[in-house]
């Protein structure tokens, strides 16, 4: 079945460090891919959406590029701040599945001041 | 401002009891979703709806029912609650501008079934 894999359970950084979160996916067709961010005590927020048409998404200093060759959709940010501490979820949606999202298990990012 | 409001925020239920989780959105979105979040599983889709009167099964619908009486309201019903349904539940709404998927999530309902 369709799946999304986030292998990094937790990433610990210092302010101004580079953030890279790995996400790979497995489907039989080309999906639309999403990154969500969840701050403590809140629901997830949509951070980025990328389709095969545009290949890259940028929002709030975060960037993700859709690589069909390696079926990956990594999230990166050049310089993190303490306020970026949150859980980040990669997710995919397939046209054939309507509007359903399949989420990864999430990566907890802790940014130390 | 777009909003999704869930009630209650916290709920303690007894095994075998009936639980209803409510969700209201002011975004005028056609699509609404119920997810549960558990450590090690991310978010998993329980039920969703394309509009008033419609409910569809998600990936883990067993033990849950859903009701969409209006554009604004979407409820999740546990007829016979079990301890395995202890979790955090999130409601979301979305429309075609975001490819229909959940764009705005509520703050969640923490449910404990004892």
Coordinates of C-alpha atoms in Angstrom, one line a residue:
Chain A
X1 CA 0.0 0.0 0.0
X2 CA 0.9 3.7 0.0
X3 CA 3.3 4.7 2.6
X4 CA 5.4 7.6 3.9
X5 CA 8.6 7.0 5.9
X6 CA 10.3 9.3 8.2
X7 CA 13.3 7.6 9.8
X8 CA 14.4 10.4 12.1
X9 CA 12.5 10.2 15.3
X10 CA 14.1 13.3 16.8
X11 CA 16.6 15.9 15.6
X12 CA 18.4 18.2 18.1
X13 CA 20.0 21.4 16.8
X14 CA 21.3 24.7 18.0
X15 CA 20.0 28.0 16.7
X16 CA 21.3 29.0 13.2
X17 CA 22.0 25.3 12.4
X18 CA 20.8 23.8 9.1
X19 CA 17.8 21.6 9.3
X20 CA 17.2 18.6 7.1
X21 CA 14.4 16.1 7.6
X22 CA 14.3 13.0 5.5
X23 CA 11.0 11.7 4.0
X24 CA 10.6 9.0 1.4
X25 CA 7.4 7.6 0.0
X26 CA 6.0 4.6 -1.8
X27 CA 3.1 4.7 -4.2
X28 CA 2.1 3.3 -7.5
X29 CA 1.4 6.8 -9.0
X30 CA 2.7 10.3 -8.6
X31 CA 1.3 11.8 -5.4
X32 CA 0.9 15.4 -4.1
X33 CA 3.2 15.8 -1.1
X34 CA 2.8 17.9 2.1
X35 CA 4.7 18.9 5.1
X36 CA 2.8 19.7 8.3
X37 CA 4.1 21.3 11.5
X38 CA 2.7 20.7 15.0
X39 CA 3.6 22.9 17.9
X40 CA 3.0 21.6 21.5
X41 CA -0.6 21.6 22.5
X42 CA -1.9 22.4 19.0
X43 CA -3.2 20.7 15.9
X44 CA -1.0 20.2 12.8
X45 CA -0.7 23.2 10.5
X46 CA -0.1 22.9 6.7
X47 CA 3.4 24.1 6.0
X48 CA 4.1 23.2 2.4
X49 CA 2.4 21.5 -0.6
X50 CA 4.2 20.3 -3.7
X51 CA 2.9 18.7 -6.8
X52 CA 4.6 17.1 -9.8
X53 CA 3.9 20.3 -11.7
X54 CA 6.0 22.6 -9.5
X55 CA 8.4 20.2 -7.8
X56 CA 9.3 22.6 -5.0
X57 CA 7.6 24.3 -2.1
X58 CA 8.8 27.2 0.0
X59 CA 7.1 28.6 3.1
X60 CA 8.3 30.5 6.2
X61 CA 11.9 29.8 5.3
X62 CA 11.3 26.1 4.8
X63 CA 11.9 24.4 1.5
X64 CA 11.0 21.0 0.2
X65 CA 11.8 19.5 -3.2
X66 CA 10.0 16.6 -4.8
X67 CA 12.4 14.1 -6.3
X68 CA 10.5 11.5 -8.3
X69 CA 13.7 9.6 -9.1
X70 CA 14.5 8.8 -5.5
X71 CA 10.8 9.1 -4.3
X72 CA 11.9 11.6 -1.7
X73 CA 10.5 14.9 -0.3
X74 CA 13.0 16.2 2.2
X75 CA 12.3 19.3 4.3
X76 CA 15.1 21.8 4.9
X77 CA 15.7 25.2 6.5
X78 CA 19.0 27.1 6.3
X79 CA 19.0 28.6 9.8
X80 CA 16.6 27.4 12.5
X81 CA 15.4 29.3 15.5
X82 CA 14.2 28.1 18.9
X83 CA 10.6 28.8 17.7
X84 CA 11.0 26.1 15.0
X85 CA 10.9 23.5 17.7
X86 CA 8.0 21.3 16.8
X87 CA 7.0 18.0 15.3
X88 CA 7.1 17.8 11.5
X89 CA 5.0 15.4 9.5
X90 CA 5.4 14.4 5.9
X91 CA 2.2 13.3 4.1
X92 CA 1.0 12.3 0.7
X93 CA -2.3 12.3 -1.2
X94 CA -3.2 10.4 -4.3
X95 CA -5.7 11.5 -6.9
X96 CA -7.1 8.0 -7.0
X97 CA -7.7 8.0 -3.3
X98 CA -9.7 11.3 -3.3
X99 CA -8.7 13.7 -0.7
X100 CA -7.1 11.3 1.9
X101 CA -3.8 12.0 3.4
X102 CA -1.3 9.3 4.5
X103 CA 1.0 10.7 7.2
X104 CA 4.5 9.7 8.3
X105 CA 5.1 9.2 12.0
X106 CA 6.7 12.6 12.5
X107 CA 10.1 14.0 13.3
X108 CA 10.5 15.9 16.6
X109 CA 12.8 18.9 16.1
X110 CA 14.3 20.5 19.2
X111 CA 16.2 23.7 18.7
X112 CA 18.4 24.8 21.7
X113 CA 19.0 28.5 22.2
Chain B
X1 CA -9.9 33.9 10.2
X2 CA -10.3 30.2 9.4
X3 CA -11.2 28.1 12.4
X4 CA -11.9 24.6 13.4
X5 CA -13.2 24.1 17.0
X6 CA -13.3 20.8 18.8
X7 CA -15.3 19.9 21.9
X8 CA -14.6 18.7 24.5
X9 CA -10.9 19.3 24.7
X10 CA -10.5 16.5 27.3
X11 CA -12.8 13.6 28.0
X12 CA -12.6 10.6 30.3
X13 CA -15.0 7.8 29.4
X14 CA -15.7 4.3 30.8
X15 CA -15.4 1.2 28.8
X16 CA -18.6 0.4 27.0
X17 CA -19.9 3.9 27.2
X18 CA -20.9 6.1 24.3
X19 CA -18.7 9.1 23.4
X20 CA -19.4 11.9 21.0
X21 CA -16.7 14.2 19.8
X22 CA -17.8 17.4 18.1
X23 CA -16.2 19.6 15.5
X24 CA -17.3 22.9 14.1
X25 CA -15.7 24.8 11.2
X26 CA -16.3 28.4 10.1
X27 CA -14.3 28.0 6.9
X28 CA -17.2 27.0 4.6
X29 CA -15.1 24.0 3.5
X30 CA -16.8 21.1 1.9
X31 CA -14.4 18.5 3.3
X32 CA -14.0 17.5 6.9
X33 CA -11.9 14.8 8.5
X34 CA -11.4 12.9 11.8
X35 CA -7.9 11.7 12.6
X36 CA -6.4 10.0 15.7
X37 CA -2.8 10.6 16.8
X38 CA -0.8 8.0 18.6
X39 CA 2.9 7.8 19.3
X40 CA 4.7 5.8 16.6
X41 CA 1.8 6.1 14.2
X42 CA 1.5 9.7 13.2
X43 CA -2.0 10.7 12.3
X44 CA -4.4 8.1 10.9
X45 CA -7.7 8.9 9.1
X46 CA -10.9 7.5 10.7
X47 CA -13.7 9.1 8.8
X48 CA -14.2 12.0 6.4
X49 CA -17.0 13.8 4.6
X50 CA -17.4 15.7 1.4
X51 CA -20.4 17.7 2.6
X52 CA -23.6 17.7 4.6
X53 CA -25.1 14.2 4.8
X54 CA -22.0 12.5 3.5
X55 CA -19.6 10.3 5.5
X56 CA -16.8 8.0 4.2
X57 CA -14.7 5.5 5.9
X58 CA -11.0 6.3 6.3
X59 CA -8.2 3.9 7.0
X60 CA -9.2 2.9 10.5
X61 CA -13.0 3.2 10.8
X62 CA -13.7 0.1 13.0
X63 CA -15.4 1.1 16.2
X64 CA -16.2 4.6 15.0
X65 CA -19.2 6.2 13.4
X66 CA -19.4 9.7 11.9
X67 CA -22.2 12.2 11.3
X68 CA -22.2 15.4 9.1
X69 CA -25.6 17.1 9.7
X70 CA -24.5 20.4 8.2
X71 CA -21.7 22.1 6.4
X72 CA -20.2 23.3 9.7
X73 CA -20.5 20.3 11.9
X74 CA -18.9 16.9 11.9
X75 CA -19.1 14.5 14.8
X76 CA -17.2 11.3 15.7
X77 CA -19.2 8.7 17.7
X78 CA -17.8 5.9 19.7
X79 CA -20.9 3.7 20.5
X80 CA -19.0 1.3 22.8
X81 CA -15.8 2.9 23.9
X82 CA -12.8 0.6 24.5
X83 CA -9.4 1.4 26.2
X84 CA -7.7 1.0 22.7
X85 CA -9.5 4.1 21.6
X86 CA -7.6 6.2 24.2
X87 CA -5.9 8.7 21.9
X88 CA -5.8 12.3 20.8
X89 CA -8.4 13.1 18.1
X90 CA -8.1 15.8 15.6
X91 CA -10.7 17.3 13.3
X92 CA -9.7 19.1 10.1
X93 CA -11.4 20.9 7.2
X94 CA -10.3 21.6 3.6
X95 CA -11.4 22.5 0.2
X96 CA -10.3 22.2 -3.5
X97 CA -7.8 25.1 -3.2
X98 CA -5.6 22.8 -1.1
X99 CA -6.4 19.8 -3.2
X100 CA -9.2 19.0 -0.8
X101 CA -7.0 17.8 2.0
X102 CA -7.1 19.0 5.6
X103 CA -5.7 22.5 5.7
X104 CA -7.0 23.7 9.1
X105 CA -6.9 21.4 12.1
X106 CA -8.6 21.8 15.5
X107 CA -6.6 21.8 18.7
X108 CA -7.5 18.2 19.4
X109 CA -9.5 16.2 21.9
X110 CA -7.7 14.1 24.4
X111 CA -9.8 11.0 25.2
X112 CA -9.0 8.5 27.9
X113 CA -11.1 5.4 28.1
X114 CA -10.8 3.6 31.5

